[in-house]
């Protein structure tokens, strides 16, 4: 198995045979995979619903969540191993694919504020994926203004801030800059790029 980073957290190794994050430990429940975690959280706290009503819209939202993980995020993972060689043709191709994916999301936002209609797990999944994309050299640009507006709305949401705020603090504590769209939740002394 290709190891992208080491050491792996012992709980990740114990819970996930694929040895990947995220994992969730809640009481006596141990689960892995972000989609499984979303499904559990929806059962645990059905109100407010984070999958849309109606089987068509739900299915579209689930597909978008899946695509964030399995279509967009692999471009980000490819770039992780190529930080020192950004001109590698594989890195150039991965950035081009990410840009193409951003344009696809931009089209979706032509008639709605959130990716699947109402705010949903599809937005949460892609917000986190694009955050890693921005940090790895594949940020969205002015070519996708609706998506950038979506990103600002997402960044302003209290629940998003509660999760991403500590992440931003950790990144800054490691001496690293933050993508500029996180400036409103950056701790003092932060530096930015983007
Ligand atoms: N479909 C999985 C994808 C998980 C995934 O790609 N995790 C990466 C995040 S960088 C990971 O832990 N990679 C480390 C490895 O594969 O060694 C999910 O959504 O949970």
mmCIF file of C-alpha atoms and ligand atoms in Angstrom:
data_model
loop_
_atom_site.group_PDB
_atom_site.id
_atom_site.type_symbol
_atom_site.label_atom_id
_atom_site.label_comp_id
_atom_site.label_asym_id
_atom_site.label_seq_id
_atom_site.Cartn_x
_atom_site.Cartn_y
_atom_site.Cartn_z
ATOM 1 C CA UNK A 1 0.000 0.000 0.000
ATOM 2 C CA UNK A 2 1.326 3.450 -0.921
ATOM 3 C CA UNK A 3 1.793 5.473 2.263
ATOM 4 C CA UNK A 4 1.189 9.161 1.750
ATOM 5 C CA UNK A 5 2.233 10.201 5.219
ATOM 6 C CA UNK A 6 3.709 8.755 8.376
ATOM 7 C CA UNK A 7 3.314 8.107 11.184
ATOM 8 C CA UNK A 8 -0.350 7.152 11.024
ATOM 9 C CA UNK A 9 -2.350 7.792 14.158
ATOM 10 C CA UNK A 10 -2.744 4.453 16.002
ATOM 11 C CA UNK A 11 -6.530 4.885 16.133
ATOM 12 C CA UNK A 12 -6.629 5.358 12.348
ATOM 13 C CA UNK A 13 -4.619 2.156 11.894
ATOM 14 C CA UNK A 14 -6.896 0.302 14.330
ATOM 15 C CA UNK A 15 -10.197 1.443 12.843
ATOM 16 C CA UNK A 16 -9.580 1.772 9.106
ATOM 17 C CA UNK A 17 -8.039 -1.148 7.171
ATOM 18 C CA UNK A 18 -7.260 1.445 4.467
ATOM 19 C CA UNK A 19 -5.327 3.447 7.115
ATOM 20 C CA UNK A 20 -6.892 6.698 5.978
ATOM 21 C CA UNK A 21 -8.498 9.639 7.699
ATOM 22 C CA UNK A 22 -11.165 10.528 8.612
ATOM 23 C CA UNK A 23 -12.306 8.104 11.284
ATOM 24 C CA UNK A 24 -14.995 8.720 13.909
ATOM 25 C CA UNK A 25 -15.013 7.364 17.453
ATOM 26 C CA UNK A 26 -18.318 8.015 19.223
ATOM 27 C CA UNK A 27 -19.074 6.023 22.361
ATOM 28 C CA UNK A 28 -18.551 2.390 21.431
ATOM 29 C CA UNK A 29 -18.846 3.094 17.716
ATOM 30 C CA UNK A 30 -15.752 3.175 15.502
ATOM 31 C CA UNK A 31 -16.303 4.010 11.818
ATOM 32 C CA UNK A 32 -14.294 5.249 8.864
ATOM 33 C CA UNK A 33 -14.900 7.027 5.555
ATOM 34 C CA UNK A 34 -16.403 10.500 5.393
ATOM 35 C CA UNK A 35 -19.572 9.278 3.657
ATOM 36 C CA UNK A 36 -20.231 6.717 6.409
ATOM 37 C CA UNK A 37 -19.628 9.440 8.980
ATOM 38 C CA UNK A 38 -22.121 11.792 7.288
ATOM 39 C CA UNK A 39 -24.763 9.047 7.247
ATOM 40 C CA UNK A 40 -24.225 8.362 10.943
ATOM 41 C CA UNK A 41 -24.421 12.062 11.831
ATOM 42 C CA UNK A 42 -27.663 12.433 9.862
ATOM 43 C CA UNK A 43 -29.186 9.528 11.817
ATOM 44 C CA UNK A 44 -27.855 10.907 15.073
ATOM 45 C CA UNK A 45 -29.149 14.464 14.483
ATOM 46 C CA UNK A 46 -31.815 14.392 11.782
ATOM 47 C CA UNK A 47 -32.844 17.991 12.443
ATOM 48 C CA UNK A 48 -31.778 20.081 10.583
ATOM 49 C CA UNK A 49 -31.603 17.588 7.725
ATOM 50 C CA UNK A 50 -28.350 17.777 5.803
ATOM 51 C CA UNK A 51 -29.514 15.646 2.894
ATOM 52 C CA UNK A 52 -32.181 17.375 0.763
ATOM 53 C CA UNK A 53 -35.795 16.143 0.747
ATOM 54 C CA UNK A 54 -36.953 14.163 -2.296
ATOM 55 C CA UNK A 55 -35.185 11.127 -3.653
ATOM 56 C CA UNK A 56 -33.901 12.806 -6.811
ATOM 57 C CA UNK A 57 -32.336 15.726 -4.967
ATOM 58 C CA UNK A 58 -30.991 13.419 -2.268
ATOM 59 C CA UNK A 59 -29.372 11.219 -4.857
ATOM 60 C CA UNK A 60 -27.822 14.222 -6.635
ATOM 61 C CA UNK A 61 -26.475 15.498 -3.303
ATOM 62 C CA UNK A 62 -25.025 12.080 -2.460
ATOM 63 C CA UNK A 63 -23.363 11.896 -5.859
ATOM 64 C CA UNK A 64 -21.787 15.333 -5.353
ATOM 65 C CA UNK A 65 -20.480 14.271 -1.955
ATOM 66 C CA UNK A 66 -19.044 11.121 -3.532
ATOM 67 C CA UNK A 67 -17.453 13.130 -6.360
ATOM 68 C CA UNK A 68 -15.751 15.481 -3.879
ATOM 69 C CA UNK A 69 -14.010 12.476 -2.319
ATOM 70 C CA UNK A 70 -13.449 10.250 -5.302
ATOM 71 C CA UNK A 71 -13.129 12.607 -8.289
ATOM 72 C CA UNK A 72 -11.863 15.976 -7.009
ATOM 73 C CA UNK A 73 -9.830 14.877 -3.991
ATOM 74 C CA UNK A 74 -7.581 12.438 -5.895
ATOM 75 C CA UNK A 75 -6.193 15.453 -7.832
ATOM 76 C CA UNK A 76 -5.278 16.982 -4.465
ATOM 77 C CA UNK A 77 -3.678 13.736 -3.287
ATOM 78 C CA UNK A 78 -1.657 13.565 -6.522
ATOM 79 C CA UNK A 79 -0.325 17.060 -5.828
ATOM 80 C CA UNK A 80 0.698 16.124 -2.281
ATOM 81 C CA UNK A 81 3.581 14.044 -3.607
ATOM 82 C CA UNK A 82 4.655 16.732 -6.096
ATOM 83 C CA UNK A 83 5.078 19.782 -3.876
ATOM 84 C CA UNK A 84 8.763 20.101 -4.754
ATOM 85 C CA UNK A 85 8.176 19.678 -8.500
ATOM 86 C CA UNK A 86 5.176 21.850 -9.454
ATOM 87 C CA UNK A 87 6.183 21.791 -13.147
ATOM 88 C CA UNK A 88 5.970 18.006 -13.324
ATOM 89 C CA UNK A 89 3.458 17.188 -16.104
ATOM 90 C CA UNK A 90 1.465 15.094 -13.605
ATOM 91 C CA UNK A 91 1.161 18.140 -11.298
ATOM 92 C CA UNK A 92 0.175 20.397 -14.207
ATOM 93 C CA UNK A 93 -2.481 17.897 -15.282
ATOM 94 C CA UNK A 94 -3.817 17.538 -11.719
ATOM 95 C CA UNK A 95 -4.167 21.327 -11.372
ATOM 96 C CA UNK A 96 -5.936 21.486 -14.755
ATOM 97 C CA UNK A 97 -8.371 18.759 -13.663
ATOM 98 C CA UNK A 98 -9.051 20.589 -10.399
ATOM 99 C CA UNK A 99 -9.734 23.806 -12.354
ATOM 100 C CA UNK A 100 -12.100 21.902 -14.639
ATOM 101 C CA UNK A 101 -13.916 20.547 -11.593
ATOM 102 C CA UNK A 102 -14.255 24.066 -10.124
ATOM 103 C CA UNK A 103 -15.876 25.181 -13.396
ATOM 104 C CA UNK A 104 -18.301 22.264 -13.194
ATOM 105 C CA UNK A 105 -19.320 23.367 -9.665
ATOM 106 C CA UNK A 106 -19.607 26.979 -10.925
ATOM 107 C CA UNK A 107 -22.211 25.826 -13.472
ATOM 108 C CA UNK A 108 -24.254 24.144 -10.749
ATOM 109 C CA UNK A 109 -24.425 27.416 -8.832
ATOM 110 C CA UNK A 110 -26.065 29.248 -11.760
ATOM 111 C CA UNK A 111 -29.514 28.806 -10.208
ATOM 112 C CA UNK A 112 -28.836 28.038 -6.535
ATOM 113 C CA UNK A 113 -26.818 29.173 -3.528
ATOM 114 C CA UNK A 114 -25.599 25.698 -2.525
ATOM 115 C CA UNK A 115 -24.370 22.796 -4.607
ATOM 116 C CA UNK A 116 -27.398 20.526 -4.230
ATOM 117 C CA UNK A 117 -30.038 23.216 -3.611
ATOM 118 C CA UNK A 118 -30.352 23.565 0.169
ATOM 119 C CA UNK A 119 -27.196 23.541 2.315
ATOM 120 C CA UNK A 120 -26.141 19.899 2.539
ATOM 121 C CA UNK A 121 -23.360 17.402 3.115
ATOM 122 C CA UNK A 122 -22.424 18.003 -0.540
ATOM 123 C CA UNK A 123 -21.312 21.525 0.468
ATOM 124 C CA UNK A 124 -19.500 20.357 3.590
ATOM 125 C CA UNK A 125 -17.565 17.695 1.657
ATOM 126 C CA UNK A 126 -16.519 20.044 -1.127
ATOM 127 C CA UNK A 127 -15.662 22.915 1.213
ATOM 128 C CA UNK A 128 -13.134 20.723 2.999
ATOM 129 C CA UNK A 129 -11.794 19.235 -0.246
ATOM 130 C CA UNK A 130 -11.274 22.655 -1.854
ATOM 131 C CA UNK A 131 -9.580 23.912 1.329
ATOM 132 C CA UNK A 132 -6.952 21.187 0.930
ATOM 133 C CA UNK A 133 -6.845 21.989 -2.802
ATOM 134 C CA UNK A 134 -6.082 25.644 -2.045
ATOM 135 C CA UNK A 135 -3.295 24.651 0.349
ATOM 136 C CA UNK A 136 -1.693 22.285 -2.160
ATOM 137 C CA UNK A 137 -1.523 24.722 -5.070
ATOM 138 C CA UNK A 138 -4.873 24.094 -6.777
ATOM 139 C CA UNK A 139 -7.091 26.958 -5.574
ATOM 140 C CA UNK A 140 -10.237 28.218 -7.259
ATOM 141 C CA UNK A 141 -9.706 31.509 -9.122
ATOM 142 C CA UNK A 142 -11.667 34.515 -10.384
ATOM 143 C CA UNK A 143 -12.845 32.274 -13.257
ATOM 144 C CA UNK A 144 -15.453 30.852 -10.850
ATOM 145 C CA UNK A 145 -17.013 33.898 -9.082
ATOM 146 C CA UNK A 146 -20.173 32.082 -7.941
ATOM 147 C CA UNK A 147 -18.063 29.349 -6.384
ATOM 148 C CA UNK A 148 -15.964 31.976 -4.601
ATOM 149 C CA UNK A 149 -19.165 33.556 -3.265
ATOM 150 C CA UNK A 150 -20.282 30.077 -2.141
ATOM 151 C CA UNK A 151 -16.906 29.666 -0.379
ATOM 152 C CA UNK A 152 -17.452 32.980 1.471
ATOM 153 C CA UNK A 153 -20.955 31.920 2.546
ATOM 154 C CA UNK A 154 -19.558 28.599 3.739
ATOM 155 C CA UNK A 155 -16.706 30.257 5.640
ATOM 156 C CA UNK A 156 -19.199 32.537 7.429
ATOM 157 C CA UNK A 157 -21.347 29.676 8.767
ATOM 158 C CA UNK A 158 -20.956 29.206 12.556
ATOM 159 C CA UNK A 159 -20.655 25.403 12.332
ATOM 160 C CA UNK A 160 -17.963 25.672 9.653
ATOM 161 C CA UNK A 161 -16.086 28.260 11.730
ATOM 162 C CA UNK A 162 -16.203 25.995 14.776
ATOM 163 C CA UNK A 163 -14.384 23.252 12.869
ATOM 164 C CA UNK A 164 -12.128 25.218 10.548
ATOM 165 C CA UNK A 165 -11.089 27.802 13.196
ATOM 166 C CA UNK A 166 -9.035 25.258 15.216
ATOM 167 C CA UNK A 167 -7.624 23.841 11.960
ATOM 168 C CA UNK A 168 -6.482 27.325 10.962
ATOM 169 C CA UNK A 169 -4.941 27.853 14.409
ATOM 170 C CA UNK A 170 -3.038 24.577 14.063
ATOM 171 C CA UNK A 171 -1.727 25.497 10.591
ATOM 172 C CA UNK A 172 -0.534 28.874 11.892
ATOM 173 C CA UNK A 173 1.061 27.228 14.966
ATOM 174 C CA UNK A 174 3.045 25.080 12.530
ATOM 175 C CA UNK A 175 4.418 28.299 11.020
ATOM 176 C CA UNK A 176 2.493 27.907 7.779
ATOM 177 C CA UNK A 177 0.434 30.488 5.885
ATOM 178 C CA UNK A 178 -3.323 30.269 5.466
ATOM 179 C CA UNK A 179 -5.313 30.604 2.252
ATOM 180 C CA UNK A 180 -6.609 34.165 2.240
ATOM 181 C CA UNK A 181 -10.287 33.130 2.243
ATOM 182 C CA UNK A 182 -9.758 32.001 5.864
ATOM 183 C CA UNK A 183 -8.658 35.478 6.977
ATOM 184 C CA UNK A 184 -11.852 36.088 8.986
ATOM 185 C CA UNK A 185 -11.060 33.193 11.316
ATOM 186 C CA UNK A 186 -7.292 33.511 11.431
ATOM 187 C CA UNK A 187 -5.497 33.867 14.780
ATOM 188 C CA UNK A 188 -3.230 36.896 15.392
ATOM 189 C CA UNK A 189 0.114 36.650 13.630
ATOM 190 C CA UNK A 190 -1.245 34.688 10.667
ATOM 191 C CA UNK A 191 0.244 35.070 7.235
ATOM 192 C CA UNK A 192 -1.717 34.481 4.044
ATOM 193 C CA UNK A 193 -1.367 33.396 0.448
ATOM 194 C CA UNK A 194 -3.733 33.396 -2.502
HETATM 195 N N1 LIG B 1 -13.277 8.132 0.480
HETATM 196 C C1 LIG B 1 -12.467 8.353 1.661
HETATM 197 C C2 LIG B 1 -11.153 8.973 1.239
HETATM 198 C C3 LIG B 1 -10.221 9.131 2.419
HETATM 199 C C4 LIG B 1 -8.859 9.662 1.997
HETATM 200 O O1 LIG B 1 -8.551 9.804 0.794
HETATM 201 N N2 LIG B 1 -8.012 9.972 3.002
HETATM 202 C C5 LIG B 1 -6.697 10.477 2.715
HETATM 203 C C6 LIG B 1 -6.626 11.936 3.139
HETATM 204 S S1 LIG B 1 -5.113 12.646 2.642
HETATM 205 C C7 LIG B 1 -5.680 9.697 3.535
HETATM 206 O O2 LIG B 1 -5.870 9.463 4.714
HETATM 207 N N3 LIG B 1 -4.589 9.316 2.869
HETATM 208 C C8 LIG B 1 -3.478 8.664 3.494
HETATM 209 C C9 LIG B 1 -3.140 7.344 2.848
HETATM 210 O O3 LIG B 1 -3.879 6.890 1.955
HETATM 211 O O4 LIG B 1 -2.107 6.804 3.234
HETATM 212 C C10 LIG B 1 -13.215 9.269 2.609
HETATM 213 O O5 LIG B 1 -13.941 10.140 2.137
HETATM 214 O O6 LIG B 1 -13.102 9.098 3.825
#
